[in-house]
PDB file of C-alpha atoms and ligand atoms in Angstrom:
ATOM      1  CA  MET C1211       3.619  15.700  -6.533  1.00  0.00           C
ATOM      2  CA  ALA C1212       6.639  17.550  -5.009  1.00  0.00           C
ATOM      3  CA  SER C1213       7.606  20.095  -2.314  1.00  0.00           C
ATOM      4  CA  SER C1214       8.741  23.200  -3.471  1.00  0.00           C
ATOM      5  CA  ARG C1215      12.155  22.656  -2.573  1.00  0.00           C
ATOM      6  CA  ARG C1216      12.391  20.226  -5.678  1.00  0.00           C
ATOM      7  CA  SER C1217      13.828  21.285  -8.907  1.00  0.00           C
ATOM      8  CA  ILE C1218      10.861  20.966 -11.433  1.00  0.00           C
ATOM      9  CA  LEU C1219      12.142  20.358 -15.111  1.00  0.00           C
ATOM     10  CA  SER C1220       9.984  21.650 -17.879  1.00  0.00           C
ATOM     11  CA  LEU C1221       8.129  18.548 -19.152  1.00  0.00           C
ATOM     12  CA  LEU C1222       6.131  19.647 -22.327  1.00  0.00           C
ATOM     13  CA  LEU C1223       3.865  21.759 -23.620  1.00  0.00           C
ATOM     14  CA  PHE C1224       0.714  22.588 -24.337  1.00  0.00           C
ATOM     15  CA  SER C1225      -0.647  26.468 -25.594  1.00  0.00           C
ATOM     16  CA  PRO C1226      -1.221  28.648 -22.643  1.00  0.00           C
ATOM     17  CA  ALA C1227      -4.236  29.810 -24.730  1.00  0.00           C
ATOM     18  CA  ALA C1228      -5.651  26.506 -24.466  1.00  0.00           C
ATOM     19  CA  PHE C1229      -5.754  26.533 -20.701  1.00  0.00           C
ATOM     20  CA  ALA C1230      -7.703  29.806 -20.622  1.00  0.00           C
ATOM     21  CA  ARG C1231     -10.785  27.497 -21.875  1.00  0.00           C
ATOM     22  CA  GLY C1232     -10.371  25.983 -18.312  1.00  0.00           C
ATOM     23  CA  ASN C1233     -11.282  28.972 -16.485  1.00  0.00           C
ATOM     24  CA  SER C1234     -14.867  29.269 -17.340  1.00  0.00           C
ATOM     25  CA  SER C1235     -16.779  30.280 -14.218  1.00  0.00           C
ATOM     26  CA  ALA C1236     -20.129  29.229 -14.074  1.00  0.00           C
ATOM     27  CA  ARG C1237     -20.067  25.415 -14.039  1.00  0.00           C
ATOM     28  CA  ALA C1238     -21.361  22.568 -11.086  1.00  0.00           C
ATOM     29  CA  PRO C1239     -19.425  21.861  -8.141  1.00  0.00           C
ATOM     30  CA  ILE C1240     -15.859  20.422  -7.999  1.00  0.00           C
ATOM     31  CA  ILE C1241     -13.813  18.610  -5.259  1.00  0.00           C
ATOM     32  CA  ASP C1242      -9.991  18.733  -5.623  1.00  0.00           C
ATOM     33  CA  VAL C1243      -8.513  16.042  -3.277  1.00  0.00           C
ATOM     34  CA  HIS C1244      -5.065  17.206  -4.027  1.00  0.00           C
ATOM     35  CA  LEU C1245      -3.660  20.562  -3.113  1.00  0.00           C
ATOM     36  CA  HIS C1246      -0.385  21.643  -1.572  1.00  0.00           C
ATOM     37  CA  ALA C1247       0.481  24.461   0.743  1.00  0.00           C
ATOM     38  CA  TYR C1248       4.163  26.072   1.717  1.00  0.00           C
ATOM     39  CA  ASP C1249       5.599  28.149   4.050  1.00  0.00           C
ATOM     40  CA  ASP C1250       7.514  31.728   3.676  1.00  0.00           C
ATOM     41  CA  ASP C1251      10.865  30.095   2.966  1.00  0.00           C
ATOM     42  CA  SER C1252       9.417  28.253  -0.020  1.00  0.00           C
ATOM     43  CA  PHE C1253       8.795  31.553  -1.988  1.00  0.00           C
ATOM     44  CA  ALA C1254      12.616  32.496  -1.879  1.00  0.00           C
ATOM     45  CA  ARG C1255      13.134  31.360  -5.456  1.00  0.00           C
ATOM     46  CA  PRO C1256       9.767  29.614  -6.563  1.00  0.00           C
ATOM     47  CA  ASN C1257       9.976  27.485  -9.414  1.00  0.00           C
ATOM     48  CA  PRO C1258       8.449  28.207 -12.589  1.00  0.00           C
ATOM     49  CA  ASN C1259       5.020  26.156 -13.871  1.00  0.00           C
ATOM     50  CA  PRO C1260       6.882  23.136 -15.404  1.00  0.00           C
ATOM     51  CA  VAL C1261       4.464  23.311 -18.511  1.00  0.00           C
ATOM     52  CA  THR C1262       3.974  27.320 -19.002  1.00  0.00           C
ATOM     53  CA  GLY C1263       7.686  28.331 -17.874  1.00  0.00           C
ATOM     54  CA  ILE C1264       6.186  31.217 -15.800  1.00  0.00           C
ATOM     55  CA  ALA C1265       7.563  31.528 -12.331  1.00  0.00           C
ATOM     56  CA  PRO C1266       4.732  32.570  -9.983  1.00  0.00           C
ATOM     57  CA  PRO C1267       4.520  36.261  -8.730  1.00  0.00           C
ATOM     58  CA  LEU C1268       4.143  34.979  -5.155  1.00  0.00           C
ATOM     59  CA  ARG C1269       6.623  35.891  -2.006  1.00  0.00           C
ATOM     60  CA  SER C1270       4.877  34.426   0.747  1.00  0.00           C
ATOM     61  CA  GLU C1271       2.765  31.587   2.181  1.00  0.00           C
ATOM     62  CA  ALA C1272       0.058  34.411   2.451  1.00  0.00           C
ATOM     63  CA  ASP C1273       0.303  35.245  -0.992  1.00  0.00           C
ATOM     64  CA  HIS C1274       0.045  31.686  -2.254  1.00  0.00           C
ATOM     65  CA  MET C1275      -2.857  30.808   0.282  1.00  0.00           C
ATOM     66  CA  GLN C1276      -4.839  34.052  -1.108  1.00  0.00           C
ATOM     67  CA  ALA C1277      -4.185  33.155  -4.917  1.00  0.00           C
ATOM     68  CA  THR C1278      -4.963  29.396  -4.356  1.00  0.00           C
ATOM     69  CA  LEU C1279      -8.233  30.181  -2.436  1.00  0.00           C
ATOM     70  CA  ALA C1280      -9.227  32.519  -5.384  1.00  0.00           C
ATOM     71  CA  ALA C1281      -8.528  29.897  -8.135  1.00  0.00           C
ATOM     72  CA  LEU C1282     -10.578  27.288  -6.135  1.00  0.00           C
ATOM     73  CA  ARG C1283     -13.536  29.492  -5.874  1.00  0.00           C
ATOM     74  CA  ARG C1284     -13.435  30.940  -9.495  1.00  0.00           C
ATOM     75  CA  HIS C1285     -13.359  27.310 -10.721  1.00  0.00           C
ATOM     76  CA  SER C1286     -16.361  26.398  -8.238  1.00  0.00           C
ATOM     77  CA  ILE C1287     -14.001  24.054  -6.286  1.00  0.00           C
ATOM     78  CA  VAL C1288     -16.424  23.502  -3.148  1.00  0.00           C
ATOM     79  CA  LYS C1289     -14.022  21.246  -0.903  1.00  0.00           C
ATOM     80  CA  GLY C1290     -10.095  21.079  -1.403  1.00  0.00           C
ATOM     81  CA  LEU C1291      -7.698  18.602   0.571  1.00  0.00           C
ATOM     82  CA  VAL C1292      -4.633  20.691   1.386  1.00  0.00           C
ATOM     83  CA  SER C1293      -1.480  19.102   2.609  1.00  0.00           C
ATOM     84  CA  ASN C1294       1.593  20.458   4.235  1.00  0.00           C
ATOM     85  CA  ASP C1295       4.479  18.923   6.133  1.00  0.00           C
ATOM     86  CA  SER C1296       5.394  22.043   8.305  1.00  0.00           C
ATOM     87  CA  CYS C1297       5.579  21.146  12.255  1.00  0.00           C
ATOM     88  CA  PRO C1298       3.383  21.588  14.144  1.00  0.00           C
ATOM     89  CA  LEU C1299       1.089  22.029  11.105  1.00  0.00           C
ATOM     90  CA  ASP C1300       1.090  25.785  11.526  1.00  0.00           C
ATOM     91  CA  VAL C1301       0.865  26.458   7.609  1.00  0.00           C
ATOM     92  CA  LEU C1302      -2.406  23.907   7.572  1.00  0.00           C
ATOM     93  CA  CYS C1303      -3.916  25.606  10.635  1.00  0.00           C
ATOM     94  CA  ARG C1304      -3.835  28.981   8.857  1.00  0.00           C
ATOM     95  CA  TRP C1305      -5.208  27.789   5.785  1.00  0.00           C
ATOM     96  CA  ARG C1306      -8.031  25.881   7.668  1.00  0.00           C
ATOM     97  CA  ALA C1307      -8.800  29.342   9.591  1.00  0.00           C
ATOM     98  CA  ALA C1308      -9.040  31.177   6.373  1.00  0.00           C
ATOM     99  CA  ALA C1309     -11.710  29.188   4.753  1.00  0.00           C
ATOM    100  CA  PRO C1310     -12.921  26.559   6.858  1.00  0.00           C
ATOM    101  CA  ASP C1311     -15.697  25.395   4.639  1.00  0.00           C
ATOM    102  CA  LEU C1312     -13.589  24.972   1.666  1.00  0.00           C
ATOM    103  CA  ILE C1313     -10.379  23.589   2.983  1.00  0.00           C
ATOM    104  CA  VAL C1314     -10.016  19.829   4.389  1.00  0.00           C
ATOM    105  CA  ALA C1315      -6.382  19.881   6.082  1.00  0.00           C
ATOM    106  CA  THR C1316      -4.433  16.805   5.740  1.00  0.00           C
ATOM    107  CA  PRO C1317      -0.882  16.323   6.928  1.00  0.00           C
ATOM    108  CA  HIS C1318       1.925  15.445   4.446  1.00  0.00           C
ATOM    109  CA  ILE C1319       3.959  12.508   5.388  1.00  0.00           C
ATOM    110  CA  GLU C1320       7.275  11.678   3.478  1.00  0.00           C
ATOM    111  CA  GLY C1321      10.294  10.322   5.376  1.00  0.00           C
ATOM    112  CA  SER C1322      13.238  12.155   3.812  1.00  0.00           C
ATOM    113  CA  SER C1323      15.541  14.119   5.481  1.00  0.00           C
ATOM    114  CA  ALA C1324      13.956  17.705   4.188  1.00  0.00           C
ATOM    115  CA  SER C1325      10.697  16.360   5.402  1.00  0.00           C
ATOM    116  CA  PRO C1326      10.849  13.741   8.416  1.00  0.00           C
ATOM    117  CA  LEU C1327       8.039  11.667   9.331  1.00  0.00           C
ATOM    118  CA  PRO C1328       5.886  13.187  11.815  1.00  0.00           C
ATOM    119  CA  ASP C1329       5.642  12.448  15.491  1.00  0.00           C
ATOM    120  CA  ILE C1330       2.481   9.953  15.804  1.00  0.00           C
ATOM    121  CA  ASP C1331       1.590  11.081  19.181  1.00  0.00           C
ATOM    122  CA  MET C1332       1.375  14.618  17.597  1.00  0.00           C
ATOM    123  CA  LEU C1333      -0.569  13.517  14.759  1.00  0.00           C
ATOM    124  CA  VAL C1334      -2.784  11.644  17.245  1.00  0.00           C
ATOM    125  CA  SER C1335      -3.919  14.657  19.204  1.00  0.00           C
ATOM    126  CA  GLU C1336      -4.397  16.742  16.295  1.00  0.00           C
ATOM    127  CA  TYR C1337      -6.706  14.446  15.061  1.00  0.00           C
ATOM    128  CA  GLN C1338      -8.373  14.053  18.093  1.00  0.00           C
ATOM    129  CA  ALA C1339      -8.611  18.038  18.503  1.00  0.00           C
ATOM    130  CA  GLY C1340     -11.160  17.583  15.143  1.00  0.00           C
ATOM    131  CA  TRP C1341      -9.428  19.840  12.740  1.00  0.00           C
ATOM    132  CA  LEU C1342      -7.688  17.360  10.423  1.00  0.00           C
ATOM    133  CA  GLY C1343      -9.947  15.661   7.867  1.00  0.00           C
ATOM    134  CA  ALA C1344      -7.721  13.182   6.027  1.00  0.00           C
ATOM    135  CA  MET C1345      -4.357  11.549   5.742  1.00  0.00           C
ATOM    136  CA  GLY C1346      -1.539  12.344   3.163  1.00  0.00           C
ATOM    137  CA  GLU C1347       0.151  13.165   1.010  1.00  0.00           C
ATOM    138  CA  ILE C1348       2.109  10.225   1.898  1.00  0.00           C
ATOM    139  CA  SER C1349       5.010  10.817  -0.533  1.00  0.00           C
ATOM    140  CA  ALA C1350       7.099   8.010   0.964  1.00  0.00           C
ATOM    141  CA  GLN C1351       8.536   7.571  -2.371  1.00  0.00           C
ATOM    142  CA  TYR C1352      10.708  10.589  -2.074  1.00  0.00           C
ATOM    143  CA  GLY C1353      12.397   9.232   0.919  1.00  0.00           C
ATOM    144  CA  GLY C1354      13.241   6.024   0.004  1.00  0.00           C
ATOM    145  CA  LEU C1355      10.313   4.050   1.684  1.00  0.00           C
ATOM    146  CA  ALA C1356       8.247   1.698  -0.268  1.00  0.00           C
ATOM    147  CA  PRO C1357       4.375   1.661   0.845  1.00  0.00           C
ATOM    148  CA  ASP C1358       4.740  -1.553   3.289  1.00  0.00           C
ATOM    149  CA  ASP C1359       7.984  -0.095   5.101  1.00  0.00           C
ATOM    150  CA  PRO C1360       7.471  -0.804   8.783  1.00  0.00           C
ATOM    151  CA  LYS C1361       8.406   3.059   9.286  1.00  0.00           C
ATOM    152  CA  LEU C1362       5.012   3.583   7.700  1.00  0.00           C
ATOM    153  CA  ALA C1363       3.037   1.307   9.596  1.00  0.00           C
ATOM    154  CA  PRO C1364       1.873   3.343  12.439  1.00  0.00           C
ATOM    155  CA  TYR C1365       0.199   5.912  10.050  1.00  0.00           C
ATOM    156  CA  PHE C1366      -1.623   3.716   7.921  1.00  0.00           C
ATOM    157  CA  ALA C1367      -2.789   1.761  11.299  1.00  0.00           C
ATOM    158  CA  LEU C1368      -3.935   5.601  12.513  1.00  0.00           C
ATOM    159  CA  ALA C1369      -5.775   5.926   9.568  1.00  0.00           C
ATOM    160  CA  GLU C1370      -7.634   2.912   9.269  1.00  0.00           C
ATOM    161  CA  LYS C1371      -8.639   3.169  13.251  1.00  0.00           C
ATOM    162  CA  LEU C1372      -9.935   6.806  12.525  1.00  0.00           C
ATOM    163  CA  ASP C1373     -11.372   5.976   9.125  1.00  0.00           C
ATOM    164  CA  LEU C1374      -9.442   8.507   7.285  1.00  0.00           C
ATOM    165  CA  ALA C1375      -9.112   8.861   3.715  1.00  0.00           C
ATOM    166  CA  VAL C1376      -5.762   8.480   2.636  1.00  0.00           C
ATOM    167  CA  GLY C1377      -3.591   9.506  -0.205  1.00  0.00           C
ATOM    168  CA  VAL C1378      -0.587   8.063  -1.356  1.00  0.00           C
ATOM    169  CA  HIS C1379       1.880   9.340  -3.935  1.00  0.00           C
ATOM    170  CA  THR C1380       2.611   6.794  -6.741  1.00  0.00           C
ATOM    171  CA  GLY C1381       3.937   6.474 -10.208  1.00  0.00           C
ATOM    172  CA  LEU C1382       5.720   9.523 -11.356  1.00  0.00           C
ATOM    173  CA  GLY C1383       8.427  12.181 -10.293  1.00  0.00           C
ATOM    174  CA  PRO C1384      10.041  15.330 -11.898  1.00  0.00           C
ATOM    175  CA  PRO C1385      13.072  14.145 -14.352  1.00  0.00           C
ATOM    176  CA  GLY C1386      16.161  13.654 -12.481  1.00  0.00           C
ATOM    177  CA  THR C1387      14.846  13.463  -9.145  1.00  0.00           C
ATOM    178  CA  PRO C1388      17.336  11.159  -7.715  1.00  0.00           C
ATOM    179  CA  TYR C1389      20.245  13.366  -8.890  1.00  0.00           C
ATOM    180  CA  GLY C1390      18.736  16.570  -7.424  1.00  0.00           C
ATOM    181  CA  CYS C1391      16.442  17.182  -4.441  1.00  0.00           C
ATOM    182  CA  CYS C1392      15.986  13.271  -3.460  1.00  0.00           C
ATOM    183  CA  PRO C1393      18.382  10.854  -3.467  1.00  0.00           C
ATOM    184  CA  ASP C1394      16.546   8.333  -2.176  1.00  0.00           C
ATOM    185  CA  PHE C1395      13.712   8.518  -4.348  1.00  0.00           C
ATOM    186  CA  ARG C1396      13.072   5.688  -6.630  1.00  0.00           C
ATOM    187  CA  VAL C1397      10.710   4.944  -9.518  1.00  0.00           C
ATOM    188  CA  THR C1398      10.256   1.395  -8.652  1.00  0.00           C
ATOM    189  CA  LEU C1399       8.914   2.493  -4.996  1.00  0.00           C
ATOM    190  CA  GLY C1400       5.975   4.296  -6.948  1.00  0.00           C
ATOM    191  CA  ASN C1401       4.575   1.091  -8.556  1.00  0.00           C
ATOM    192  CA  PRO C1402       0.615   0.668  -6.792  1.00  0.00           C
ATOM    193  CA  LYS C1403       1.269  -3.151  -6.605  1.00  0.00           C
ATOM    194  CA  LEU C1404       3.663  -2.381  -3.680  1.00  0.00           C
ATOM    195  CA  LEU C1405       0.256  -1.223  -2.031  1.00  0.00           C
ATOM    196  CA  GLU C1406      -0.940  -4.730  -1.848  1.00  0.00           C
ATOM    197  CA  GLY C1407       0.855  -5.597   1.542  1.00  0.00           C
ATOM    198  CA  VAL C1408      -0.994  -2.425   3.066  1.00  0.00           C
ATOM    199  CA  LEU C1409      -4.428  -3.234   1.895  1.00  0.00           C
ATOM    200  CA  ILE C1410      -3.928  -7.015   3.203  1.00  0.00           C
ATOM    201  CA  ARG C1411      -3.090  -5.480   6.523  1.00  0.00           C
ATOM    202  CA  HIS C1412      -5.830  -2.752   6.660  1.00  0.00           C
ATOM    203  CA  PRO C1413      -8.759  -4.124   4.764  1.00  0.00           C
ATOM    204  CA  LYS C1414     -10.916  -1.103   5.753  1.00  0.00           C
ATOM    205  CA  LEU C1415      -8.404   1.654   4.541  1.00  0.00           C
ATOM    206  CA  ARG C1416      -9.749   4.152   2.494  1.00  0.00           C
ATOM    207  CA  LEU C1417      -6.924   4.436  -0.222  1.00  0.00           C
ATOM    208  CA  ASN C1418      -6.463   6.851  -2.727  1.00  0.00           C
ATOM    209  CA  ILE C1419      -3.498   6.040  -5.536  1.00  0.00           C
ATOM    210  CA  MET C1420      -2.498   9.467  -6.220  1.00  0.00           C
ATOM    211  CA  HIS C1421      -1.797  10.499  -9.610  1.00  0.00           C
ATOM    212  CA  GLY C1422      -3.487   7.424 -10.786  1.00  0.00           C
ATOM    213  CA  GLY C1423      -0.275   5.110 -10.640  1.00  0.00           C
ATOM    214  CA  TRP C1424       1.053   6.468 -14.079  1.00  0.00           C
ATOM    215  CA  PRO C1425       2.587   5.166 -15.993  1.00  0.00           C
ATOM    216  CA  TYR C1426       2.149   2.043 -14.033  1.00  0.00           C
ATOM    217  CA  LEU C1427      -1.367   1.256 -16.070  1.00  0.00           C
ATOM    218  CA  GLN C1428      -1.664  -2.671 -15.545  1.00  0.00           C
ATOM    219  CA  GLU C1429      -0.640  -2.501 -11.986  1.00  0.00           C
ATOM    220  CA  THR C1430      -3.271   0.094 -11.318  1.00  0.00           C
ATOM    221  CA  LYS C1431      -5.779  -1.883 -12.843  1.00  0.00           C
ATOM    222  CA  ALA C1432      -5.012  -5.116 -11.100  1.00  0.00           C
ATOM    223  CA  ILE C1433      -4.921  -3.315  -7.984  1.00  0.00           C
ATOM    224  CA  MET C1434      -8.107  -1.431  -8.088  1.00  0.00           C
ATOM    225  CA  ASN C1435      -9.745  -4.663  -9.707  1.00  0.00           C
ATOM    226  CA  VAL C1436      -9.512  -6.801  -6.892  1.00  0.00           C
ATOM    227  CA  TYR C1437      -9.677  -3.970  -3.946  1.00  0.00           C
ATOM    228  CA  PRO C1438     -12.914  -2.233  -4.610  1.00  0.00           C
ATOM    229  CA  GLN C1439     -12.246  -0.006  -1.767  1.00  0.00           C
ATOM    230  CA  VAL C1440      -9.266   1.705  -3.452  1.00  0.00           C
ATOM    231  CA  HIS C1441      -9.867   5.326  -5.549  1.00  0.00           C
ATOM    232  CA  ALA C1442      -7.609   7.073  -7.711  1.00  0.00           C
ATOM    233  CA  ASP C1443      -6.817  10.625  -8.345  1.00  0.00           C
ATOM    234  CA  LEU C1444      -5.733  12.274 -11.803  1.00  0.00           C
ATOM    235  CA  SER C1445      -3.621  15.003 -10.043  1.00  0.00           C
ATOM    236  CA  VAL C1446      -0.850  16.224 -12.105  1.00  0.00           C
ATOM    237  CA  ILE C1447      -1.108  13.919 -14.873  1.00  0.00           C
ATOM    238  CA  ASP C1448      -4.075  15.672 -15.884  1.00  0.00           C
ATOM    239  CA  TRP C1449      -2.261  18.691 -16.872  1.00  0.00           C
ATOM    240  CA  ILE C1450       1.685  17.954 -16.804  1.00  0.00           C
ATOM    241  CA  ILE C1451       2.059  15.356 -19.277  1.00  0.00           C
ATOM    242  CA  PRO C1452       1.099  15.370 -22.803  1.00  0.00           C
ATOM    243  CA  ARG C1453      -2.587  15.801 -23.061  1.00  0.00           C
ATOM    244  CA  GLU C1454      -2.560  12.706 -25.609  1.00  0.00           C
ATOM    245  CA  GLU C1455      -0.821  10.304 -23.117  1.00  0.00           C
ATOM    246  CA  PHE C1456      -3.364  11.403 -20.140  1.00  0.00           C
ATOM    247  CA  HIS C1457      -6.380  10.780 -22.309  1.00  0.00           C
ATOM    248  CA  ASP C1458      -5.200   7.456 -23.330  1.00  0.00           C
ATOM    249  CA  TYR C1459      -4.537   6.516 -19.899  1.00  0.00           C
ATOM    250  CA  LEU C1460      -7.886   7.960 -18.530  1.00  0.00           C
ATOM    251  CA  ARG C1461      -9.419   6.170 -21.357  1.00  0.00           C
ATOM    252  CA  ALA C1462      -7.736   2.857 -20.404  1.00  0.00           C
ATOM    253  CA  LEU C1463      -9.144   3.265 -16.712  1.00  0.00           C
ATOM    254  CA  MET C1464     -12.548   4.250 -17.364  1.00  0.00           C
ATOM    255  CA  ARG C1465     -12.512   1.034 -20.087  1.00  0.00           C
ATOM    256  CA  ALA C1466     -11.462  -1.200 -17.288  1.00  0.00           C
ATOM    257  CA  GLY C1467     -14.758  -0.122 -15.480  1.00  0.00           C
ATOM    258  CA  PHE C1468     -13.167   2.658 -12.614  1.00  0.00           C
ATOM    259  CA  GLY C1469     -15.121   5.533 -13.779  1.00  0.00           C
ATOM    260  CA  LYS C1470     -17.138   5.441 -10.317  1.00  0.00           C
ATOM    261  CA  ARG C1471     -13.736   5.528  -8.287  1.00  0.00           C
ATOM    262  CA  LEU C1472     -11.795   8.247 -10.158  1.00  0.00           C
ATOM    263  CA  LEU C1473     -11.272  11.373  -8.543  1.00  0.00           C
ATOM    264  CA  PHE C1474     -10.372  14.943  -9.620  1.00  0.00           C
ATOM    265  CA  GLY C1475      -7.308  16.438  -8.262  1.00  0.00           C
ATOM    266  CA  SER C1476      -5.059  19.574  -9.726  1.00  0.00           C
ATOM    267  CA  ASP C1477      -1.829  18.788  -7.504  1.00  0.00           C
ATOM    268  CA  GLN C1478      -1.595  22.462  -7.251  1.00  0.00           C
ATOM    269  CA  MET C1479       1.862  23.195  -5.983  1.00  0.00           C
ATOM    270  CA  MET C1480       3.076  26.891  -6.394  1.00  0.00           C
ATOM    271  CA  TRP C1481       1.338  27.582  -9.492  1.00  0.00           C
ATOM    272  CA  PRO C1482      -2.589  28.484  -8.837  1.00  0.00           C
ATOM    273  CA  GLU C1483      -3.379  28.440 -12.568  1.00  0.00           C
ATOM    274  CA  ALA C1484      -2.553  24.757 -12.627  1.00  0.00           C
ATOM    275  CA  ILE C1485      -6.086  24.206 -10.996  1.00  0.00           C
ATOM    276  CA  GLY C1486      -7.918  25.328 -14.467  1.00  0.00           C
ATOM    277  CA  MET C1487      -5.188  23.679 -16.310  1.00  0.00           C
ATOM    278  CA  ALA C1488      -5.872  20.396 -14.490  1.00  0.00           C
ATOM    279  CA  ILE C1489      -9.750  21.131 -15.080  1.00  0.00           C
ATOM    280  CA  GLU C1490      -9.367  21.330 -18.885  1.00  0.00           C
ATOM    281  CA  GLY C1491      -7.448  17.993 -18.725  1.00  0.00           C
ATOM    282  CA  ILE C1492     -10.584  16.343 -17.927  1.00  0.00           C
ATOM    283  CA  GLU C1493     -13.143  18.717 -19.734  1.00  0.00           C
ATOM    284  CA  SER C1494     -11.026  18.054 -23.107  1.00  0.00           C
ATOM    285  CA  ALA C1495     -11.735  14.249 -22.932  1.00  0.00           C
ATOM    286  CA  ARG C1496     -14.278  14.013 -25.851  1.00  0.00           C
ATOM    287  CA  PHE C1497     -14.811  10.316 -24.714  1.00  0.00           C
ATOM    288  CA  LEU C1498     -16.189  11.198 -21.519  1.00  0.00           C
ATOM    289  CA  ALA C1499     -19.946  11.436 -21.333  1.00  0.00           C
ATOM    290  CA  PRO C1500     -21.184  14.741 -19.323  1.00  0.00           C
ATOM    291  CA  GLY C1501     -22.379  12.231 -16.447  1.00  0.00           C
ATOM    292  CA  GLN C1502     -18.843  10.281 -16.212  1.00  0.00           C
ATOM    293  CA  LYS C1503     -17.351  14.095 -15.740  1.00  0.00           C
ATOM    294  CA  ARG C1504     -19.492  14.801 -13.044  1.00  0.00           C
ATOM    295  CA  ASP C1505     -18.581  11.612 -11.421  1.00  0.00           C
ATOM    296  CA  ILE C1506     -14.845  12.243 -11.636  1.00  0.00           C
ATOM    297  CA  PHE C1507     -15.277  16.135 -10.447  1.00  0.00           C
ATOM    298  CA  TYR C1508     -17.680  15.826  -7.722  1.00  0.00           C
ATOM    299  CA  ASP C1509     -19.726  12.541  -6.923  1.00  0.00           C
ATOM    300  CA  ASN C1510     -17.000   9.907  -6.731  1.00  0.00           C
ATOM    301  CA  ALA C1511     -15.017  12.034  -4.263  1.00  0.00           C
ATOM    302  CA  ALA C1512     -18.137  12.874  -2.123  1.00  0.00           C
ATOM    303  CA  ARG C1513     -18.718   9.424  -1.693  1.00  0.00           C
ATOM    304  CA  PHE C1514     -15.050   8.579  -0.904  1.00  0.00           C
ATOM    305  CA  LEU C1515     -14.876  11.479   1.405  1.00  0.00           C
ATOM    306  CA  ARG C1516     -18.467  10.632   2.792  1.00  0.00           C
ATOM    307  CA  LEU C1517     -19.628  14.256   2.359  1.00  0.00           C
ATOM    308  CA  GLY C1518     -23.230  12.984   1.716  1.00  0.00           C
ATOM    309  CA  GLY C1519     -25.997  13.825  -0.838  1.00  0.00           C
ATOM    310  CA  VAL C1520     -24.435  11.191  -3.368  1.00  0.00           C
TER     311      VAL C1520
HETATM  312 ZN1   ZN I 219       2.415  13.285  -5.345  1.00  0.00          ZN
END
């Protein structure tokens, strides 16, 4: 959801003991479509986990990468899409080199003063080199840009041309975001209905509405109804918002008929334990049948990412 530089306030809260249930080891494979990597500077004063209030014992990019890779493997995650906004993508290079079978590297695109838009020619050459596997998180909401802002047009055009899965941040941000890290952030720029112009202009775009559009339920349903190519990940809302609210939202998307287009994501930022917390958010949804959980944890993403086998 947010870069490490952002102040993230505590939201609310579950018993840490409840999360331990998400740490079971023997489970079917999972795809996590939403993870973040950080450089060394980000760990000077790492933010505490907003749910547990515990600061991560991580002091470097390497610490964070190793702890995250260990958590991914512990939870049987077989693919993880990891984004980072370093330039020229050196952090992502190291993650990819450390676990090439597990990590899908994807450039982070924002357009804020802290994270300027990447050079499009640089991106083209890196995609041509063959080691980047998708595009996103596009978190332009933090930079004050609507999805259909002309500054973002070259990135969507590139994604459509190269047939890349693209993830766009929608919906929520940490409380107080415009007063802190990101003065150009606006709630209204995260409304999924603003993606419609992009979908009209790029009908072949393989789009993931990140964070499931929460709390814009009606607009998310409207977009997913009319544009059957659109998927939605459940990242961050599956562990950071109140569990009952998440389950109500998930149940509404299921009832609307989108169970084959919902994707598991953790939005693991600086807290590797969030991966287990996010899994628990899905596992604890009693209204989901086992097959529906399999769709969310693996099958839907395997189809969306064209991994084959489903
Ligand atoms: Zn996000």
